[in-house]
mmCIF file of C-alpha atoms in Angstrom:
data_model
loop_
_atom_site.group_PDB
_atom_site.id
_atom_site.type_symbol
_atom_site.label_atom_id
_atom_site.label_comp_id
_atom_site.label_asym_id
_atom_site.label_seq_id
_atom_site.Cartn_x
_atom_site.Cartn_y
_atom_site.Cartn_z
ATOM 1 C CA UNK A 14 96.920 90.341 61.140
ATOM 2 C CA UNK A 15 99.872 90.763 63.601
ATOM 3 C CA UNK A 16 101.437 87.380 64.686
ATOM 4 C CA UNK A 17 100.606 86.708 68.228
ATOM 5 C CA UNK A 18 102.653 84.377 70.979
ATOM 6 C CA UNK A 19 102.631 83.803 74.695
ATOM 7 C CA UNK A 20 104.384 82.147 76.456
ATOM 8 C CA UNK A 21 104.115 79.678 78.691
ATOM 9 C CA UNK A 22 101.470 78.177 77.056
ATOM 10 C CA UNK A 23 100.234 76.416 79.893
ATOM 11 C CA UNK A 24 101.217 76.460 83.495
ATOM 12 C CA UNK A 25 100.034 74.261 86.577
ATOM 13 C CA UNK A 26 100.730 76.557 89.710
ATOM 14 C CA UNK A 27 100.429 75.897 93.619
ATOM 15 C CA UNK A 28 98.292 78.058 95.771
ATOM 16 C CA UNK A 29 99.571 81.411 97.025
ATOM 17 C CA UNK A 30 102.131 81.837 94.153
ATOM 18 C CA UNK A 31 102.608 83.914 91.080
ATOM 19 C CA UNK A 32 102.746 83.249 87.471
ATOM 20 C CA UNK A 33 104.105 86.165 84.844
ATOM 21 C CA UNK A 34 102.173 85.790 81.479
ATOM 22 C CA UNK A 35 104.242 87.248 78.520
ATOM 23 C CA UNK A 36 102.548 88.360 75.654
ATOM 24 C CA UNK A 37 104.746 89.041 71.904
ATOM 25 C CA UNK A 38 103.538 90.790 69.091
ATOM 26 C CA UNK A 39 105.655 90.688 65.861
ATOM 27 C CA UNK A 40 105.092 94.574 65.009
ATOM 28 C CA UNK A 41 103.997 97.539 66.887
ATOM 29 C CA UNK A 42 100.443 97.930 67.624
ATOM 30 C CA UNK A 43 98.009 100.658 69.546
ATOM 31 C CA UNK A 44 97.025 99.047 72.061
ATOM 32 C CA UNK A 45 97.410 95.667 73.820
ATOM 33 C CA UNK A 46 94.399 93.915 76.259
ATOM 34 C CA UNK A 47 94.216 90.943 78.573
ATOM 35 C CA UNK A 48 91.137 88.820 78.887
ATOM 36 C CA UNK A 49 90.254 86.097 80.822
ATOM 37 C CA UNK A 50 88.332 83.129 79.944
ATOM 38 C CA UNK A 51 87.064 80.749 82.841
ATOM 39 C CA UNK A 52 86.524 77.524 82.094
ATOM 40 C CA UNK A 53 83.328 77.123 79.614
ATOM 41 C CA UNK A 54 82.478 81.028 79.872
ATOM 42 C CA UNK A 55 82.885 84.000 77.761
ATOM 43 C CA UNK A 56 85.626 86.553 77.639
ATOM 44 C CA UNK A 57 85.782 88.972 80.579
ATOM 45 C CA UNK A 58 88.302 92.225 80.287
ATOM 46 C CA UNK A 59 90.771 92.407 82.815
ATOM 47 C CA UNK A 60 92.738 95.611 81.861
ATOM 48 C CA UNK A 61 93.992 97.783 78.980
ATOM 49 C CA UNK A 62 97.642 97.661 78.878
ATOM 50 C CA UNK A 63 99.078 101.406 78.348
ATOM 51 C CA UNK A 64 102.474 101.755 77.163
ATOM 52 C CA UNK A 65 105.200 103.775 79.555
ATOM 53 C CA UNK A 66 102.265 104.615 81.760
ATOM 54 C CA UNK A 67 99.730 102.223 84.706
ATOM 55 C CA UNK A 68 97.440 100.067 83.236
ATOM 56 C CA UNK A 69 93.869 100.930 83.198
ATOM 57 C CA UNK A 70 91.821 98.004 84.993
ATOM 58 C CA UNK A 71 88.061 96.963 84.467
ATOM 59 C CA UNK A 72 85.732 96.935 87.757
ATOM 60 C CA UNK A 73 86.772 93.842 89.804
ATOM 61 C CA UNK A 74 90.264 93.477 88.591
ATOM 62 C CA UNK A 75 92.935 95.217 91.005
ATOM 63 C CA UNK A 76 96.347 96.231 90.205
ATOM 64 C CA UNK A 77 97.682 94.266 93.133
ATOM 65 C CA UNK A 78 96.370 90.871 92.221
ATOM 66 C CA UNK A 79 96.644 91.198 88.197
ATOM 67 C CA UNK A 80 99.935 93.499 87.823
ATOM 68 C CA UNK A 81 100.679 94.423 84.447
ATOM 69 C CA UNK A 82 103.609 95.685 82.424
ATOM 70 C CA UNK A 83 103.944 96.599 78.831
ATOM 71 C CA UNK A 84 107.446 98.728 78.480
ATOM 72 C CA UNK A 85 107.188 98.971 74.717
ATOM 73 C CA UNK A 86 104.469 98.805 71.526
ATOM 74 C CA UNK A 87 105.389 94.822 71.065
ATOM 75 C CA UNK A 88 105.714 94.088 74.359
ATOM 76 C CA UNK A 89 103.124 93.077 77.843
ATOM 77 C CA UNK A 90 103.215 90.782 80.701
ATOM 78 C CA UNK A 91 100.111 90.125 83.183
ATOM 79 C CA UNK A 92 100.874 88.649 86.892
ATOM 80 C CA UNK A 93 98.726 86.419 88.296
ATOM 81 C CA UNK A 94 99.580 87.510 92.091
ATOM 82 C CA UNK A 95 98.740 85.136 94.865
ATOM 83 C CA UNK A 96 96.704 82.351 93.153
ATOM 84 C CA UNK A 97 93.843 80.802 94.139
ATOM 85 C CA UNK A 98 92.157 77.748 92.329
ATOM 86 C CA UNK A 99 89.258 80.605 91.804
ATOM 87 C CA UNK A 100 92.323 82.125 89.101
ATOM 88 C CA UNK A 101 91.980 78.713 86.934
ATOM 89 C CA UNK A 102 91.710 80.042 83.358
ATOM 90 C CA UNK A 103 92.678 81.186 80.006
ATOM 91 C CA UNK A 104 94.036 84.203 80.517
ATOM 92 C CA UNK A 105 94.246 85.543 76.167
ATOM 93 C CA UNK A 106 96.182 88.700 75.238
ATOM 94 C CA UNK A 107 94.962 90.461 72.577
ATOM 95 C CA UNK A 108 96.285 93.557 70.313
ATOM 96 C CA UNK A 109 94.713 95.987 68.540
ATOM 97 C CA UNK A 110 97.144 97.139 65.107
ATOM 98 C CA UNK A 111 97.864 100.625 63.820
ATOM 99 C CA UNK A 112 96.003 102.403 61.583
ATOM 100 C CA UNK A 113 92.701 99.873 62.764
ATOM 101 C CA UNK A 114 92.087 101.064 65.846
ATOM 102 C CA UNK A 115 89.017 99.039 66.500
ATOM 103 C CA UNK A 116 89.912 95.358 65.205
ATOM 104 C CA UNK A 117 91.231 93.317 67.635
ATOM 105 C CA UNK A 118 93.017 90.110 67.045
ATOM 106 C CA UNK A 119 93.901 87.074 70.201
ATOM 107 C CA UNK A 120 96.702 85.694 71.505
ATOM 108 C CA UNK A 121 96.429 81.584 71.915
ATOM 109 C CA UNK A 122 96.351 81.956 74.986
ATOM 110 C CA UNK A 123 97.692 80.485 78.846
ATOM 111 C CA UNK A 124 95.841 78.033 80.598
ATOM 112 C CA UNK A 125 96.463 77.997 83.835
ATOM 113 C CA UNK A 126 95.686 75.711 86.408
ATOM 114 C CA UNK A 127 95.830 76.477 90.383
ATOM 115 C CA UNK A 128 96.067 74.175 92.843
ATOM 116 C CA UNK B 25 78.205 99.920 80.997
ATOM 117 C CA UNK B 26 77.558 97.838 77.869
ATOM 118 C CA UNK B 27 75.881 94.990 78.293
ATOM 119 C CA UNK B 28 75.317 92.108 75.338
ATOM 120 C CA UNK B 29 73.283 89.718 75.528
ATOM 121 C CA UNK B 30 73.395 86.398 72.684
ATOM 122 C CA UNK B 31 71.079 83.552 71.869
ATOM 123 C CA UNK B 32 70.781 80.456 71.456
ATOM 124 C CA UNK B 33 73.397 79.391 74.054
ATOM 125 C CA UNK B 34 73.535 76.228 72.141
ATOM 126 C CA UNK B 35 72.159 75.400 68.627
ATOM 127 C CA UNK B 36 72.380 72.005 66.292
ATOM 128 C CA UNK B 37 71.998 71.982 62.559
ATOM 129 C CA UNK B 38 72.868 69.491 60.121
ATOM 130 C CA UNK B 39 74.764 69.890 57.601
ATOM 131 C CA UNK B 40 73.774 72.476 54.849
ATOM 132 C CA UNK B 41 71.198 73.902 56.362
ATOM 133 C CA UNK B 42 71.179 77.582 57.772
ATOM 134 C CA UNK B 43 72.637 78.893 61.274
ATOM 135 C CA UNK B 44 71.419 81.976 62.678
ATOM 136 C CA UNK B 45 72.879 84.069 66.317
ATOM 137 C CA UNK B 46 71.028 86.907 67.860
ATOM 138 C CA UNK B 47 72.474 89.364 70.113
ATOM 139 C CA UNK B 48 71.306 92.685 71.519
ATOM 140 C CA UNK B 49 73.291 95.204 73.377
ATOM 141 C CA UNK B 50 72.285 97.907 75.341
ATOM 142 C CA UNK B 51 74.858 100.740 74.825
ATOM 143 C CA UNK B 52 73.091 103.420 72.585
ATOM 144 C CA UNK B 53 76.904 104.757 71.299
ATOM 145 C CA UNK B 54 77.820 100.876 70.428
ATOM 146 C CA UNK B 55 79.047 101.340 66.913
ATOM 147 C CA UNK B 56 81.441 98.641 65.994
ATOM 148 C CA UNK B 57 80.007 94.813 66.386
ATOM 149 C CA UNK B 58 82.971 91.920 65.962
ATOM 150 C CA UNK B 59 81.973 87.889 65.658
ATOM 151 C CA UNK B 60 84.570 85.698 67.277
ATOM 152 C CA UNK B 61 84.380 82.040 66.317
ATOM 153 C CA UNK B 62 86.624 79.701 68.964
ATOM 154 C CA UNK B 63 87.333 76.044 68.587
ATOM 155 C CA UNK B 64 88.117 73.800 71.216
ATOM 156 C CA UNK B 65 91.282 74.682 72.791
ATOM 157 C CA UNK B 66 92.336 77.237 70.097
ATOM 158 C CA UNK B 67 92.125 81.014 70.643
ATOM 159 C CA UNK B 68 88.911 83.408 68.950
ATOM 160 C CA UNK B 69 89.207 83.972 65.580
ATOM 161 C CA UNK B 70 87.267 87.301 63.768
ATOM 162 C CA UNK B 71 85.530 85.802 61.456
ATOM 163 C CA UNK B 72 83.782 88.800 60.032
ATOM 164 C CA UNK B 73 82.359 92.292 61.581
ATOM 165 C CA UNK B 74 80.456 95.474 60.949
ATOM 166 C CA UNK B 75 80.038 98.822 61.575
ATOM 167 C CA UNK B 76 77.442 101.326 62.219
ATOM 168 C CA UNK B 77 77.061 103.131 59.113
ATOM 169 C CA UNK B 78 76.430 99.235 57.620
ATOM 170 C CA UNK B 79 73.414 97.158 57.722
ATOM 171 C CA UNK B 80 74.783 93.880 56.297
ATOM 172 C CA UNK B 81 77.912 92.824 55.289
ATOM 173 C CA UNK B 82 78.605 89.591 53.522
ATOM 174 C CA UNK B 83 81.810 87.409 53.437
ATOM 175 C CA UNK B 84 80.663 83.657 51.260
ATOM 176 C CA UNK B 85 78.755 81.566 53.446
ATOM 177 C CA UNK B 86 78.959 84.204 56.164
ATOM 178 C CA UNK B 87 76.608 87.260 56.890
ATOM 179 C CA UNK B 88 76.040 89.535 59.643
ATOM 180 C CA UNK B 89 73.026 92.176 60.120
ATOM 181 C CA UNK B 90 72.901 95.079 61.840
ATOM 182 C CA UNK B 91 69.531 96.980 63.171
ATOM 183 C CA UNK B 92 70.781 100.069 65.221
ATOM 184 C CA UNK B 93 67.509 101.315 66.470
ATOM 185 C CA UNK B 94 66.627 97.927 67.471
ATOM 186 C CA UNK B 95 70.132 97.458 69.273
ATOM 187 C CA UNK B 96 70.788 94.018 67.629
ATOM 188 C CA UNK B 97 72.897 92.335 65.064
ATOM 189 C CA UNK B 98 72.933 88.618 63.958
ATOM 190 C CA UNK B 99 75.108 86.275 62.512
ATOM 191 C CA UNK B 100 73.980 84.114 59.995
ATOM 192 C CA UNK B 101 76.079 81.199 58.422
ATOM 193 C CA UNK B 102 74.699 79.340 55.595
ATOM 194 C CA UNK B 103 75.223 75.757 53.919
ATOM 195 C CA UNK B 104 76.928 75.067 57.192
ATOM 196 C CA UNK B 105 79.925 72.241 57.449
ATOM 197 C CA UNK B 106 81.242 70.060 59.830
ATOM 198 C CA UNK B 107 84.045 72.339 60.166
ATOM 199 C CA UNK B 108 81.828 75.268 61.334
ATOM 200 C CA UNK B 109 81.626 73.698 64.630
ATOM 201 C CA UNK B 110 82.773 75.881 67.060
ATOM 202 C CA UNK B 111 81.738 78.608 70.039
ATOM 203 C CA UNK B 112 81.090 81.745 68.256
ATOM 204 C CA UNK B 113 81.011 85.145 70.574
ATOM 205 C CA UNK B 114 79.458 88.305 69.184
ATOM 206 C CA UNK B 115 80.868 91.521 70.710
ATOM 207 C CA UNK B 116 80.035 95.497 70.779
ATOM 208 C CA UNK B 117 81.882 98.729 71.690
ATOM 209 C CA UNK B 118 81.632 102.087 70.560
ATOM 210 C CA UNK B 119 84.700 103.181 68.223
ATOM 211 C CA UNK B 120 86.810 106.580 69.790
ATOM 212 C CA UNK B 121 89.090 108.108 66.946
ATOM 213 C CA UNK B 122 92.976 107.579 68.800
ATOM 214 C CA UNK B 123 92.215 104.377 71.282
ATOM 215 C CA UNK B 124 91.339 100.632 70.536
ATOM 216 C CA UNK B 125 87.754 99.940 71.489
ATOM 217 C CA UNK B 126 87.116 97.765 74.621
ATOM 218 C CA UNK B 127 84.926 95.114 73.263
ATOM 219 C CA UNK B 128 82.249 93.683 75.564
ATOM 220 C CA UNK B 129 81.548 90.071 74.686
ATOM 221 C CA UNK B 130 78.115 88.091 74.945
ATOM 222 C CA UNK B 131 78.032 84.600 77.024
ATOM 223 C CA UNK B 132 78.649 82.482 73.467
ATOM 224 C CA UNK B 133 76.930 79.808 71.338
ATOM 225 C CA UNK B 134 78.135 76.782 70.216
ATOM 226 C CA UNK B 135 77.217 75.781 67.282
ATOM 227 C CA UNK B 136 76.996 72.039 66.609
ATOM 228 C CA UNK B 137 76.555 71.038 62.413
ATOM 229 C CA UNK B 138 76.005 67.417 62.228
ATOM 230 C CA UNK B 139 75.955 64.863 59.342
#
């Protein structure tokens, strides 16, 4: 599987600010994905990141509050826009490899704290 | 949407005896079923997963079942270790030929193996 970083690995943020998550893969891959995981719960799909084009967002997540870039096939960052303590959680990247279009392999993740 | 629903939320076995996870899904054109297994603080690992045209697929102490016209699959894990404490998430989402499949994940069980 593709080796997987992001960075930072944890952040503690103040209210109404914004935090960039980067997410590194160490070859290309199809597609990349960010997820978020509140605290105790399952993991909930924020948006598909495309490559050279917008991102395409799940209901409830809005390009305005999660902003996300991914200018090459190794490459993605997700904004957490104008935090609230409501956007305290793990957000995971995770990257789906050539040629195996359907497995998908995680990031370790950013947990981030708002307060 | 797909929807996937998994039971027990939490289940204790001691050690060496069997584990078994249930989940059903609701998506008809689900064809591609991944089990995640996270530890505490550490990111979801696939530990094993299966496809349509499958109806059980094996890895050692692993196994995972598929019944299509039932909509459900099931994880079971047997001679279970200490070590196989963890939150494991099963997942669905159909396969298209070009583009990663967005997984839908079920609300997790953790699995406690005592001594």
């Amino acid at each position: 599987s593709a080796v997987i970083s992001q960075k930072p690995s944890r952040d503690i943020c103040q209210r109404g600010t914004s935090l960039t998550i980067q997410c590194q893969v160490d070859s290309q891959v199809t597609m990349m994905f960010w997820y978020r995981q509140q605290p105790g719960q399952s993991l909930t799909l924020i948006a598909t990141a495309n490559q050279g084009s917008e991102a395409t967002y799940e209901s409830g997540f809005v390009i305005d509050k999660f902003p996300i870039s991914r200018p090459n096939l190794t490459f993605s960052t997700l904004t957490v826009s104008n935090m609230s303590p409501e956007d305290s959680s793990i957000y995971l990247c995770s990257v789906s490899r050539q040629g195996n279009t359907d497995t998908q392999y995680f990031g370790p993740g950013t947990r981030l704290t708002v307060l | 949407g797909e929807n996937v629903e998994q039971h027990p939320s939490t289940l204790s076995v001691q050690e060496g005896d069997s584990a078994v996870i249930k989940c059903t899904y609701s998506d008809s054109a689900s064809n591609y079923f991944p089990w995640y297994k996270q530890e505490l603080g550490k990111r979801p690992q696939l530990i094993i997963d299966i496809r349509s045209n499958v109806g059980e697929k094996k890895d050692q102490r692993i196994a995972v079942t598929l019944n299509k016209t039932a909509k459900h699959f099931s994880l079971h894990i047997t001679e279970t270790q200490p070590e196989d404490s963890a939150v494991y998430f099963c997942a669905a989402s159909p396969i298209r030929t070009g583009t990663a499949s967005k997984l839908t994940f079920g609300t997790g069980t953790r699995l406690q193996v005592t001594l």
